[in-house]
XYZ file of C-alpha atoms in Angstrom:
677
model
C -0.076 0.020 -0.009
C 1.120 3.573 -0.672
C 3.265 5.018 2.143
C 1.295 8.038 2.145
C -1.713 6.079 3.279
C -0.224 5.432 6.677
C -0.640 8.654 7.991
C -4.559 8.705 7.676
C -6.421 8.879 10.893
C -8.073 5.481 11.709
C -11.370 4.714 13.169
C -11.723 3.821 16.922
C -12.083 0.284 16.309
C -11.567 -2.259 13.728
C -14.948 -3.489 12.670
C -13.882 -7.117 12.118
C -13.491 -8.675 15.472
C -12.549 -12.330 15.325
C -13.627 -14.752 18.188
C -11.375 -15.365 20.978
C -9.604 -18.265 22.638
C -7.567 -18.687 25.989
C -3.847 -18.019 25.671
C -0.859 -19.730 27.380
C -1.646 -18.273 30.949
C -5.544 -19.014 30.676
C -5.988 -15.497 31.814
C -5.851 -13.591 28.693
C -7.416 -14.052 25.198
C -6.145 -14.688 21.586
C -8.222 -14.209 18.557
C -9.111 -17.344 16.536
C -7.528 -16.853 13.000
C -7.101 -18.399 9.718
C -8.942 -20.535 7.288
C -9.383 -24.226 6.625
C -5.946 -25.863 6.807
C -4.308 -26.863 3.606
C -2.504 -29.930 2.962
C 1.192 -29.743 3.897
C 3.567 -30.074 0.995
C 6.691 -31.947 1.004
C 8.463 -28.604 0.806
C 7.158 -25.313 0.596
C 7.401 -24.087 -3.193
C 10.316 -22.093 -4.572
C 9.250 -22.187 -8.098
C 6.072 -21.833 -10.257
C 6.429 -25.596 -11.228
C 6.116 -26.611 -7.643
C 3.063 -24.275 -7.237
C 1.613 -25.970 -10.298
C 2.249 -29.320 -8.692
C 0.469 -28.215 -5.656
C -2.411 -26.946 -7.546
C -1.902 -23.322 -6.495
C -2.515 -20.711 -9.083
C -0.980 -17.909 -6.705
C 0.435 -17.255 -3.382
C -1.096 -15.627 -0.483
C 2.176 -14.811 1.059
C 5.728 -14.601 -0.271
C 8.728 -15.040 2.187
C 12.147 -13.636 1.019
C 15.027 -14.732 3.152
C 18.710 -14.456 3.251
C 19.283 -17.875 4.377
C 19.124 -21.034 1.947
C 15.782 -23.011 2.188
C 16.178 -25.835 4.977
C 12.738 -27.245 5.965
C 13.423 -27.140 9.627
C 11.751 -25.247 12.688
C 15.005 -23.530 13.436
C 14.417 -21.426 10.153
C 11.647 -18.755 10.326
C 10.771 -19.076 6.752
C 10.047 -22.811 7.168
C 8.542 -22.604 10.492
C 6.183 -19.501 9.872
C 5.636 -20.854 6.349
C 4.314 -24.345 7.615
C 2.371 -22.405 10.271
C 0.494 -20.283 7.759
C -0.133 -23.166 5.420
C -1.736 -25.082 8.453
C -3.953 -22.017 8.923
C -5.081 -22.020 5.141
C -2.563 -19.666 3.453
C -0.459 -20.531 0.419
C 3.140 -19.759 1.090
C 6.197 -19.761 -1.257
C 9.870 -18.959 -0.489
C 12.400 -16.782 -2.483
C 15.610 -17.869 -0.796
C 18.983 -15.733 -1.142
C 17.764 -13.805 -4.368
C 20.044 -11.674 -6.308
C 20.015 -8.207 -5.274
C 21.191 -6.373 -8.592
C 17.707 -6.701 -10.006
C 14.138 -7.761 -8.974
C 13.845 -10.719 -11.378
C 14.193 -13.508 -8.642
C 11.227 -11.976 -6.900
C 8.919 -12.436 -9.908
C 9.411 -16.206 -10.229
C 6.132 -17.134 -8.551
C 4.183 -14.155 -9.239
C 2.609 -11.344 -7.007
C 1.419 -12.624 -3.744
C -2.360 -11.977 -2.903
C -1.867 -10.552 0.622
C 1.767 -9.458 1.332
C 5.494 -10.182 1.221
C 7.448 -10.917 4.473
C 11.147 -9.969 4.320
C 13.853 -11.386 6.684
C 17.653 -11.099 6.461
C 17.811 -14.865 7.896
C 18.834 -16.587 10.936
C 21.733 -14.349 11.522
C 22.206 -10.438 11.189
C 23.606 -9.931 7.684
C 26.346 -7.865 9.024
C 27.580 -10.376 11.478
C 27.271 -12.893 8.786
C 29.684 -10.930 6.823
C 32.290 -9.263 9.177
C 34.250 -10.414 12.308
C 34.491 -8.508 15.515
C 37.503 -6.635 13.997
C 35.522 -5.909 10.788
C 37.368 -8.302 8.701
C 35.457 -10.002 5.824
C 34.451 -13.601 6.553
C 35.002 -16.269 4.103
C 32.129 -18.660 4.866
C 28.305 -18.795 5.465
C 26.923 -21.971 7.366
C 23.450 -21.241 5.898
C 24.484 -21.158 2.246
C 25.119 -24.107 -0.092
C 28.755 -24.973 -0.207
C 29.359 -22.777 2.867
C 29.992 -19.988 0.510
C 30.110 -16.334 1.733
C 28.412 -13.437 -0.187
C 25.061 -14.979 -1.077
C 23.307 -12.311 0.852
C 23.823 -8.437 0.810
C 24.857 -6.253 3.646
C 21.843 -4.829 5.389
C 19.698 -7.615 3.701
C 16.302 -6.571 5.141
C 16.664 -3.081 3.525
C 17.818 -4.423 0.250
C 15.193 -7.140 -0.199
C 12.315 -4.830 1.127
C 13.127 -2.317 -1.710
C 13.613 -5.201 -4.374
C 10.098 -6.408 -3.294
C 8.698 -2.829 -3.670
C 10.326 -2.492 -7.138
C 8.882 -6.024 -8.207
C 5.428 -5.551 -6.749
C 4.281 -1.855 -6.344
C 2.128 -0.989 -3.454
C 2.239 -4.466 -1.998
C 2.218 -4.487 1.874
C 5.784 -5.435 3.182
C 6.344 -7.039 6.504
C 9.821 -7.388 7.779
C 11.243 -9.527 10.593
C 13.899 -11.590 11.865
C 16.715 -10.592 14.219
C 18.177 -7.957 11.927
C 14.737 -6.205 11.851
C 13.552 -6.898 15.304
C 16.471 -5.338 16.996
C 16.526 -2.312 14.856
C 12.929 -1.254 15.478
C 13.866 1.913 17.085
C 16.976 4.167 16.968
C 20.084 2.061 17.223
C 23.814 2.103 17.101
C 25.390 0.654 14.125
C 28.822 -0.651 14.945
C 29.928 -1.147 11.335
C 29.671 2.506 10.590
C 30.086 3.844 14.128
C 26.875 5.916 13.830
C 23.376 6.105 15.129
C 20.669 5.035 12.754
C 16.994 5.563 12.846
C 14.278 2.735 12.879
C 14.636 0.229 10.125
C 11.087 1.016 9.206
C 12.416 4.297 7.516
C 15.195 2.978 5.440
C 13.197 -0.190 4.411
C 10.078 1.462 3.750
C 8.306 -1.472 5.141
C 4.708 -1.372 6.467
C 5.569 -2.974 9.835
C 8.148 -4.812 11.675
C 7.168 -7.875 13.335
C 9.359 -8.005 16.400
C 9.972 -11.141 18.649
C 8.256 -14.454 18.073
C 6.128 -14.000 15.005
C 3.581 -16.807 14.663
C 0.438 -14.728 15.787
C 1.451 -11.568 14.318
C 2.029 -12.994 11.057
C -1.262 -14.899 11.168
C -3.278 -11.994 12.468
C -1.701 -9.660 9.526
C -2.763 -12.420 6.983
C -6.097 -12.853 8.488
C -7.108 -9.162 8.485
C -5.675 -8.547 5.053
C -7.687 -11.487 3.796
C -10.838 -9.613 5.391
C -10.100 -6.271 3.765
C -8.260 -7.184 0.497
C -5.053 -5.788 -0.776
C -6.648 -3.105 -3.036
C -9.070 -1.680 -0.415
C -6.860 1.310 0.328
C -7.280 0.833 4.024
C -4.292 2.373 5.883
C -2.144 -0.320 7.177
C -2.065 1.299 10.649
C -5.723 0.803 10.763
C -5.416 -2.954 9.642
C -2.717 -3.585 12.243
C -4.237 -1.852 15.238
C -5.189 -5.072 17.061
C -1.984 -7.059 16.068
C 0.540 -7.683 18.939
C 4.075 -7.797 18.483
C 4.475 -5.367 15.507
C 5.866 -1.867 15.184
C 4.925 0.681 12.437
C 5.198 4.497 11.643
C 2.288 6.551 12.704
C 1.377 9.525 15.193
C 0.645 9.473 18.886
C -3.157 9.762 18.340
C -3.260 6.324 16.593
C -2.537 4.549 19.826
C -5.533 3.444 21.688
C -6.661 6.194 24.163
C -6.829 3.900 27.113
C -3.366 2.204 26.574
C -0.391 2.390 28.887
C 2.449 4.122 27.096
C 6.072 3.903 27.270
C 7.620 7.057 26.052
C 10.888 6.635 24.512
C 13.593 9.276 23.873
C 13.103 10.729 20.280
C 15.713 9.856 17.665
C 16.771 13.468 17.742
C 17.368 13.463 21.620
C 19.463 10.445 21.313
C 21.505 12.014 18.476
C 22.144 14.964 20.630
C 23.064 13.082 23.819
C 24.627 9.647 23.526
C 23.312 8.758 27.104
C 19.838 8.648 25.914
C 20.463 5.562 24.052
C 20.696 3.851 27.381
C 17.445 5.305 28.457
C 15.758 4.147 25.356
C 17.164 0.672 25.519
C 16.221 0.061 29.290
C 12.707 1.480 28.462
C 12.437 -0.989 25.617
C 13.568 -3.759 27.885
C 10.787 -2.862 30.299
C 8.285 -2.666 27.556
C 9.008 -6.340 26.441
C 9.113 -7.649 30.094
C 5.717 -6.014 31.171
C 4.113 -7.020 27.943
C 0.884 -4.898 28.627
C 1.397 -1.593 26.720
C 2.486 0.489 23.897
C 5.704 2.273 23.292
C 6.389 5.349 21.080
C 9.491 6.959 19.794
C 9.099 10.232 17.957
C 11.247 10.459 14.726
C 11.039 14.149 13.085
C 7.370 14.657 12.547
C 6.195 11.054 12.795
C 6.813 8.298 15.310
C 7.517 4.603 15.584
C 4.542 3.042 17.253
C 5.150 -0.224 19.082
C 2.201 -2.363 19.945
C 2.327 -4.535 23.211
C 4.616 -7.761 22.497
C 3.188 -10.892 21.399
C 1.823 -13.146 24.067
C 3.920 -16.517 24.446
C 2.546 -19.605 22.890
C 0.769 -22.175 25.059
C 1.997 -25.700 25.534
C -0.802 -26.835 22.947
C 0.354 -24.055 20.483
C 4.029 -25.198 20.883
C 3.135 -28.671 20.237
C 1.031 -27.757 17.149
C 3.819 -25.647 15.739
C 6.861 -28.100 16.273
C 4.637 -31.083 15.187
C 4.289 -29.698 11.611
C 5.621 -32.327 9.001
C 8.992 -30.662 8.587
C 11.279 -32.428 6.055
C 14.338 -31.742 8.243
C 16.409 -31.331 5.060
C 17.469 -28.901 2.643
C 15.333 -28.203 -0.377
C 16.071 -30.874 -3.165
C 16.840 -28.105 -5.733
C 20.312 -27.555 -4.065
C 23.109 -29.463 -5.496
C 25.707 -28.554 -2.565
C 25.439 -29.337 0.929
C 24.413 -26.558 3.457
C 26.809 -26.843 6.424
C 24.338 -26.177 9.077
C 22.108 -29.069 8.279
C 23.789 -31.913 9.913
C 23.877 -30.339 13.320
C 20.181 -29.201 13.045
C 18.695 -32.496 12.060
C 19.834 -34.130 15.181
C 18.754 -31.555 17.554
C 15.381 -31.199 19.352
C 13.750 -27.910 20.608
C 12.049 -28.290 23.889
C 11.447 -24.785 24.644
C 11.902 -21.151 23.920
C 12.665 -17.768 26.022
C 15.448 -17.170 28.539
C 15.249 -15.709 32.193
C 18.880 -14.934 31.873
C 18.617 -11.381 30.673
C 22.233 -10.933 30.151
C 23.061 -7.295 29.141
C 25.109 -8.444 25.901
C 22.443 -10.841 24.763
C 19.306 -10.342 22.479
C 17.456 -13.547 23.640
C 15.383 -12.026 26.518
C 14.713 -8.995 24.154
C 13.738 -11.061 21.201
C 12.208 -14.496 22.645
C 11.176 -12.825 26.005
C 12.104 -14.058 29.606
C 9.183 -16.023 29.964
C 9.740 -19.696 29.224
C 7.266 -21.599 26.780
C 7.797 -25.222 26.692
C 6.661 -28.207 24.431
C 4.970 -31.164 26.206
C 6.925 -34.330 26.830
C 4.651 -36.155 24.510
C 5.284 -33.886 21.654
C 9.213 -34.098 22.088
C 9.102 -37.875 22.216
C 7.005 -37.878 19.158
C 9.427 -35.888 17.263
C 12.287 -38.358 18.616
C 10.446 -41.297 17.317
C 9.819 -39.525 13.855
C 13.581 -38.848 13.734
C 14.553 -42.536 14.297
C 12.590 -43.251 11.077
C 14.788 -40.761 9.117
C 17.217 -42.912 7.023
C 19.971 -40.172 7.609
C 19.749 -40.378 11.428
C 22.737 -42.320 12.902
C 21.119 -42.685 16.267
C 22.906 -40.003 18.105
C 20.755 -36.841 19.232
C 23.232 -33.794 19.723
C 20.893 -31.601 21.592
C 17.824 -31.513 23.459
C 17.128 -27.961 24.756
C 16.692 -24.379 23.826
C 18.666 -21.231 24.814
C 19.536 -23.290 27.958
C 18.778 -26.863 28.298
C 18.000 -26.843 31.909
C 15.051 -24.339 31.534
C 12.603 -26.626 30.019
C 8.985 -26.276 31.716
C 10.201 -23.202 33.814
C 7.678 -20.881 34.869
C 7.807 -17.401 36.717
C 5.366 -17.053 39.515
C 5.676 -13.213 39.612
C 3.476 -10.613 37.914
C 5.386 -9.332 34.921
C 3.679 -6.021 35.190
C 5.017 -5.530 38.751
C 8.389 -7.436 38.552
C 11.197 -4.945 38.543
C 13.979 -7.401 37.828
C 16.015 -7.069 34.747
C 17.089 -10.805 34.990
C 15.679 -13.874 36.649
C 19.196 -15.104 37.197
C 20.986 -12.053 38.358
C 22.478 -11.117 40.831
C 21.070 -14.655 42.143
C 18.367 -16.934 40.811
C 15.012 -15.353 41.655
C 12.958 -17.440 44.203
C 9.845 -16.704 41.754
C 11.437 -18.514 38.943
C 10.333 -22.001 39.292
C 11.797 -25.057 37.382
C 12.005 -28.665 38.333
C 15.251 -29.743 36.500
C 14.505 -33.289 37.597
C 11.774 -33.463 35.180
C 14.325 -32.411 32.411
C 16.354 -35.380 33.338
C 13.476 -37.646 33.189
C 12.771 -36.427 29.757
C 16.315 -37.166 28.516
C 16.139 -40.630 29.999
C 12.929 -41.294 28.397
C 14.457 -40.278 25.043
C 17.331 -42.407 25.653
C 14.946 -45.368 25.954
C 13.287 -44.860 22.568
C 14.257 -47.658 20.166
C 16.826 -46.478 17.802
C 18.437 -43.964 20.109
C 22.064 -44.630 20.817
C 23.007 -41.530 22.791
C 21.527 -38.178 23.977
C 23.570 -35.052 24.562
C 22.791 -31.305 25.648
C 24.923 -29.339 23.136
C 23.223 -26.361 23.904
C 24.692 -26.244 27.387
C 23.244 -25.635 30.676
C 22.779 -22.555 32.897
C 25.603 -23.543 35.505
C 24.130 -21.322 38.243
C 20.699 -22.647 37.959
C 22.097 -26.314 37.557
C 23.482 -25.809 41.020
C 20.103 -25.525 42.474
C 19.350 -29.265 41.864
C 22.345 -31.490 42.739
C 20.545 -34.534 41.250
C 20.162 -32.864 37.876
C 23.689 -31.592 37.865
C 24.967 -34.979 38.503
C 22.806 -36.516 35.732
C 23.975 -33.817 33.172
C 27.582 -34.488 34.003
C 27.380 -38.194 34.492
C 24.820 -39.167 31.782
C 24.391 -36.589 29.217
C 27.687 -34.976 28.564
C 29.471 -36.171 25.505
C 32.865 -35.451 26.768
C 32.176 -31.514 26.525
C 29.795 -29.486 28.454
C 29.175 -25.911 27.228
C 28.915 -23.171 29.830
C 29.140 -19.398 29.607
C 30.884 -17.903 32.542
C 32.052 -15.025 30.061
C 34.778 -13.663 32.447
C 35.891 -14.221 35.898
C 36.174 -10.610 37.371
C 33.068 -9.864 39.209
C 33.074 -6.167 38.475
C 32.754 -7.247 34.873
C 30.312 -10.029 35.481
C 28.045 -7.992 37.274
C 27.633 -5.483 34.311
C 27.129 -8.511 32.122
C 24.387 -9.512 34.583
C 26.124 -12.828 34.960
C 26.752 -14.998 38.188
C 30.052 -14.313 40.223
C 33.198 -16.339 39.617
C 32.552 -18.128 43.074
C 29.541 -19.798 41.391
C 31.463 -20.859 38.383
C 34.328 -22.476 40.671
C 31.719 -24.214 42.587
C 30.364 -25.658 39.403
C 33.643 -26.606 38.036
C 34.355 -28.617 41.575
C 30.935 -30.449 41.249
C 31.598 -31.411 37.478
C 34.899 -32.571 38.509
C 33.564 -34.736 41.135
C 30.877 -36.143 39.135
C 32.957 -36.884 36.145
C 35.572 -38.827 38.288
C 32.662 -40.940 39.850
C 31.344 -41.652 36.304
C 34.933 -42.574 35.383
C 34.826 -40.238 32.359
C 37.442 -38.006 30.976
C 35.385 -34.870 30.358
C 35.710 -31.261 29.650
C 34.072 -27.902 30.315
C 33.794 -25.724 27.147
C 33.710 -22.180 28.702
C 32.631 -19.316 26.473
C 34.571 -16.138 27.287
C 34.569 -12.546 26.181
C 37.024 -9.635 25.684
C 36.604 -5.978 25.483
C 33.220 -5.898 27.136
C 32.210 -2.236 28.197
C 33.616 -1.734 31.776
C 36.370 -4.497 31.187
C 39.937 -2.982 31.304
C 43.191 -4.488 30.347
C 43.924 -5.311 34.052
C 40.521 -7.290 34.100
C 41.886 -9.208 30.980
C 45.259 -9.930 32.691
C 43.389 -11.229 35.595
C 41.428 -13.461 33.446
C 44.411 -14.784 31.805
C 46.172 -15.460 35.095
C 43.239 -17.258 36.306
C 43.151 -19.616 33.090
C 46.842 -20.258 33.429
C 46.698 -21.297 36.981
C 44.417 -24.123 35.751
C 46.391 -24.945 32.815
C 43.652 -23.645 30.268
C 44.928 -22.205 26.925
C 42.085 -20.303 25.083
C 41.995 -21.152 21.446
C 38.895 -19.042 20.720
C 37.515 -16.104 22.680
C 34.597 -13.901 21.429
C 35.497 -10.202 21.287
C 32.536 -8.188 22.301
C 30.553 -6.904 19.298
C 27.928 -4.310 19.816
C 24.827 -5.591 18.183
C 21.685 -3.427 18.088
C 19.248 -3.195 20.852
C 21.213 -4.397 23.668
C 22.146 -2.841 27.035
C 25.672 -3.661 26.669
C 25.688 -1.925 23.114
C 24.159 1.162 24.702
C 27.082 1.000 27.257
C 29.547 0.682 24.671
C 28.168 3.825 22.578
C 27.500 6.147 25.586
C 30.540 4.862 27.857
C 28.032 4.459 30.802
C 26.854 1.606 32.644
C 22.920 0.862 33.122
C 23.050 3.163 36.042
C 24.513 6.187 34.240
C 27.983 5.996 35.812
C 30.937 6.592 33.344
C 32.897 3.489 32.627
C 36.079 2.403 30.485
C 35.114 1.175 27.089
C 37.630 -0.515 24.708
C 36.238 1.573 21.838
C 38.763 1.699 19.056
C 39.842 -1.608 17.133
C 43.191 -1.160 18.580
C 41.921 -0.957 22.102
C 39.983 -3.978 21.434
C 42.646 -6.169 19.749
C 44.926 -5.003 22.684
C 42.599 -6.724 25.238
C 41.915 -9.737 22.858
C 45.812 -10.268 22.596
C 46.139 -10.750 26.266
C 44.413 -14.148 25.793
C 45.144 -14.761 22.200
C 48.261 -13.043 21.034
C 47.864 -14.414 17.520
C 44.572 -12.957 16.470
C 44.803 -10.125 13.809
C 48.504 -10.494 13.199
C 49.896 -11.533 9.860
C 50.137 -15.083 9.014
C 47.680 -15.938 11.809
C 45.173 -18.501 10.951
C 43.462 -18.032 14.327
C 39.646 -17.742 13.877
C 38.197 -14.290 14.656
C 34.729 -13.106 16.057
C 33.743 -16.300 17.587
C 33.257 -17.380 21.121
C 35.305 -20.531 21.693
C 36.324 -23.409 23.545
C 39.563 -24.757 25.131
C 41.627 -27.275 23.309
C 45.046 -28.996 23.377
C 44.846 -29.535 19.654
C 42.044 -29.042 17.210
C 41.622 -30.844 14.059
C 38.425 -29.067 13.273
C 38.100 -25.802 11.168
C 35.772 -23.569 12.897
C 33.682 -21.393 10.748
C 34.282 -18.208 12.410
C 30.654 -17.163 12.773
C 29.547 -15.345 15.916
C 27.625 -17.410 18.561
C 23.910 -17.118 18.624
C 23.695 -15.378 22.010
C 25.430 -12.413 20.572
C 22.251 -11.570 18.826
C 21.330 -13.714 15.931
C 17.991 -15.447 15.226
C 14.688 -15.271 13.505
C 11.762 -13.658 14.706
C 10.005 -16.808 15.122
C 12.778 -19.482 15.066
C 14.475 -20.899 18.283
C 17.983 -19.693 19.085
C 19.590 -23.101 18.430
C 19.440 -22.321 14.764
C 22.380 -20.254 15.072
C 24.695 -22.335 17.464
C 27.673 -23.702 15.743
C 29.606 -26.831 17.053
C 32.942 -26.508 18.599
C 35.886 -27.943 16.763
C 36.731 -31.445 17.512
C 39.565 -32.117 19.877
C 42.269 -34.413 20.026
C 42.958 -35.270 23.610
C 46.058 -34.772 25.131
C 48.364 -38.072 25.833
C 47.467 -39.246 29.240
C 50.726 -39.464 31.254
C 51.731 -42.668 33.086
C 53.909 -43.457 35.861
C 54.517 -46.291 38.527
C 50.990 -45.752 39.920
C 49.488 -46.210 36.468
C 47.625 -44.051 34.157
C 46.541 -40.708 35.341
C 43.191 -39.260 34.570
C 43.170 -35.974 32.963
C 41.479 -33.125 34.923
C 37.720 -33.370 33.847
C 37.309 -29.639 33.858
C 40.512 -28.574 31.702
C 42.092 -29.542 28.520
C 45.794 -28.739 28.903
C 47.007 -30.630 31.830
C 50.049 -29.842 33.803
């Protein structure tokens, strides 16, 4: 629809009011949307020939994505596409189109309702550049692992291509790239502030966070009005949660609670206002009951209340759809991420951590939404019938494996905590980790399953709340390595990260060692660490280096902090203040950032160095793997409706150090270190 139509004043109420149903918490309602379900195809179509085979003369919705098409729920195009087909809408996918001309957009014709655009499972700038702005040479989401199949700022580029191909069509953008740029944000790659992505993309709205019902609601209402009705999009979208669009203050319902964000111009004049805006947006997502508004020039970004989490039944329905768990057959080269994804099971989404550098809570929310045990077991049984499956499940979990079925007893509108885990695990955060262990054991009993692992890792401070679960994770479900994320060991830095103190990590290491020895296993902790975090000084990095050396650990990979849009840590980096407004030291320039990184990994950034850059990493004596150098998912890469495990990269395989022997016989290696002294 024409952009000028968006400024038209809307009536007080949308005349089409769909019936309602109870939602996840049985205290609120969600509209019943959609049409009669369609038969699910083997793959969603990518060509007119495939449409003809399905008997579809046109599409209702076109998805354009910066990823290749893998039919797996870790990819938003697949997950949302099948969700919409299940609700009666014909969906096609254009994956990694050329961006020098709009021809690829035209292969399946103009969609009847709207086009949906996403950069993919990872921010396109993170996909292309390391923490030190060096060009990457591979892409795990592209056939053959080749880099360069999506443009920089892919959401903006694709949106304008869609506009060129289909004039006046409604354009809905989403995914991690768009979601975290919904208001004024700092752009690390140009070292500048940028306005909301709505303005540069000229999209009608951003779907932020988890997008199942926002996308379905938009499709449903456009289906009622028809594309050519001339109805302003702001009017069509007035009852849709989880979206942002351009408008004016008087378009927000008069009775709504409103979070007022500093205007773009105010932030541009005072860097510290970015922290105010970021913390306010964080509260808007957590409270989930009101609108937010950010003035930009003569207009404003209007942010509807966040989407309600899915109920358990809805999660079961979504993940129970018949995904092929394979790449589209049109590809002739293997897509690197497929093997890892096809052996992993998503049990839940959301994270109570609220880490200041992480986009998870801002994107998926702090409320945990879980699948039922029956749904998970059914997926495992289906997986065993896949001829490509070798019997090993690499991961059963979500952002953290030990948060399945967690719930919060507090009222989100009254809770003032920024994290459920920091400074200590909140007593209102309830999770029975023993149930999670029972689930893993029941999966292990399914015929055809050889072993089960939790590659997504565990939240170690939460794990220590249940010794039985911690013992089981260590003794039964760690395949030699267990991923944890201490990030640092200096409490001053950890506090700014909203991470538990070093004492908690050291206690965990002691328990891991004890239980590994009881199991007679040689096992390793794979700790994720970070350099150049806002507030981290060179002395802090030296203290971390000394701590590692005292334990015989040699870091092979460490993530240098990347200021991704939308996070509190990025606001700290840009404004050089902490979230309380106090001035802090920031390693701001590339030289300062490299200096901190070199304290742990001297070779990074030097000539002839083959050390990977821009990736969090493990500790290894020797490595025969070749890491792909991509940033970890928890640094802000996801789809607006996919689980975060879609961006995880497996750590390089390790050759274990030779076990020294003596008169007393073989000595076991330390179960929580790799290089043994």
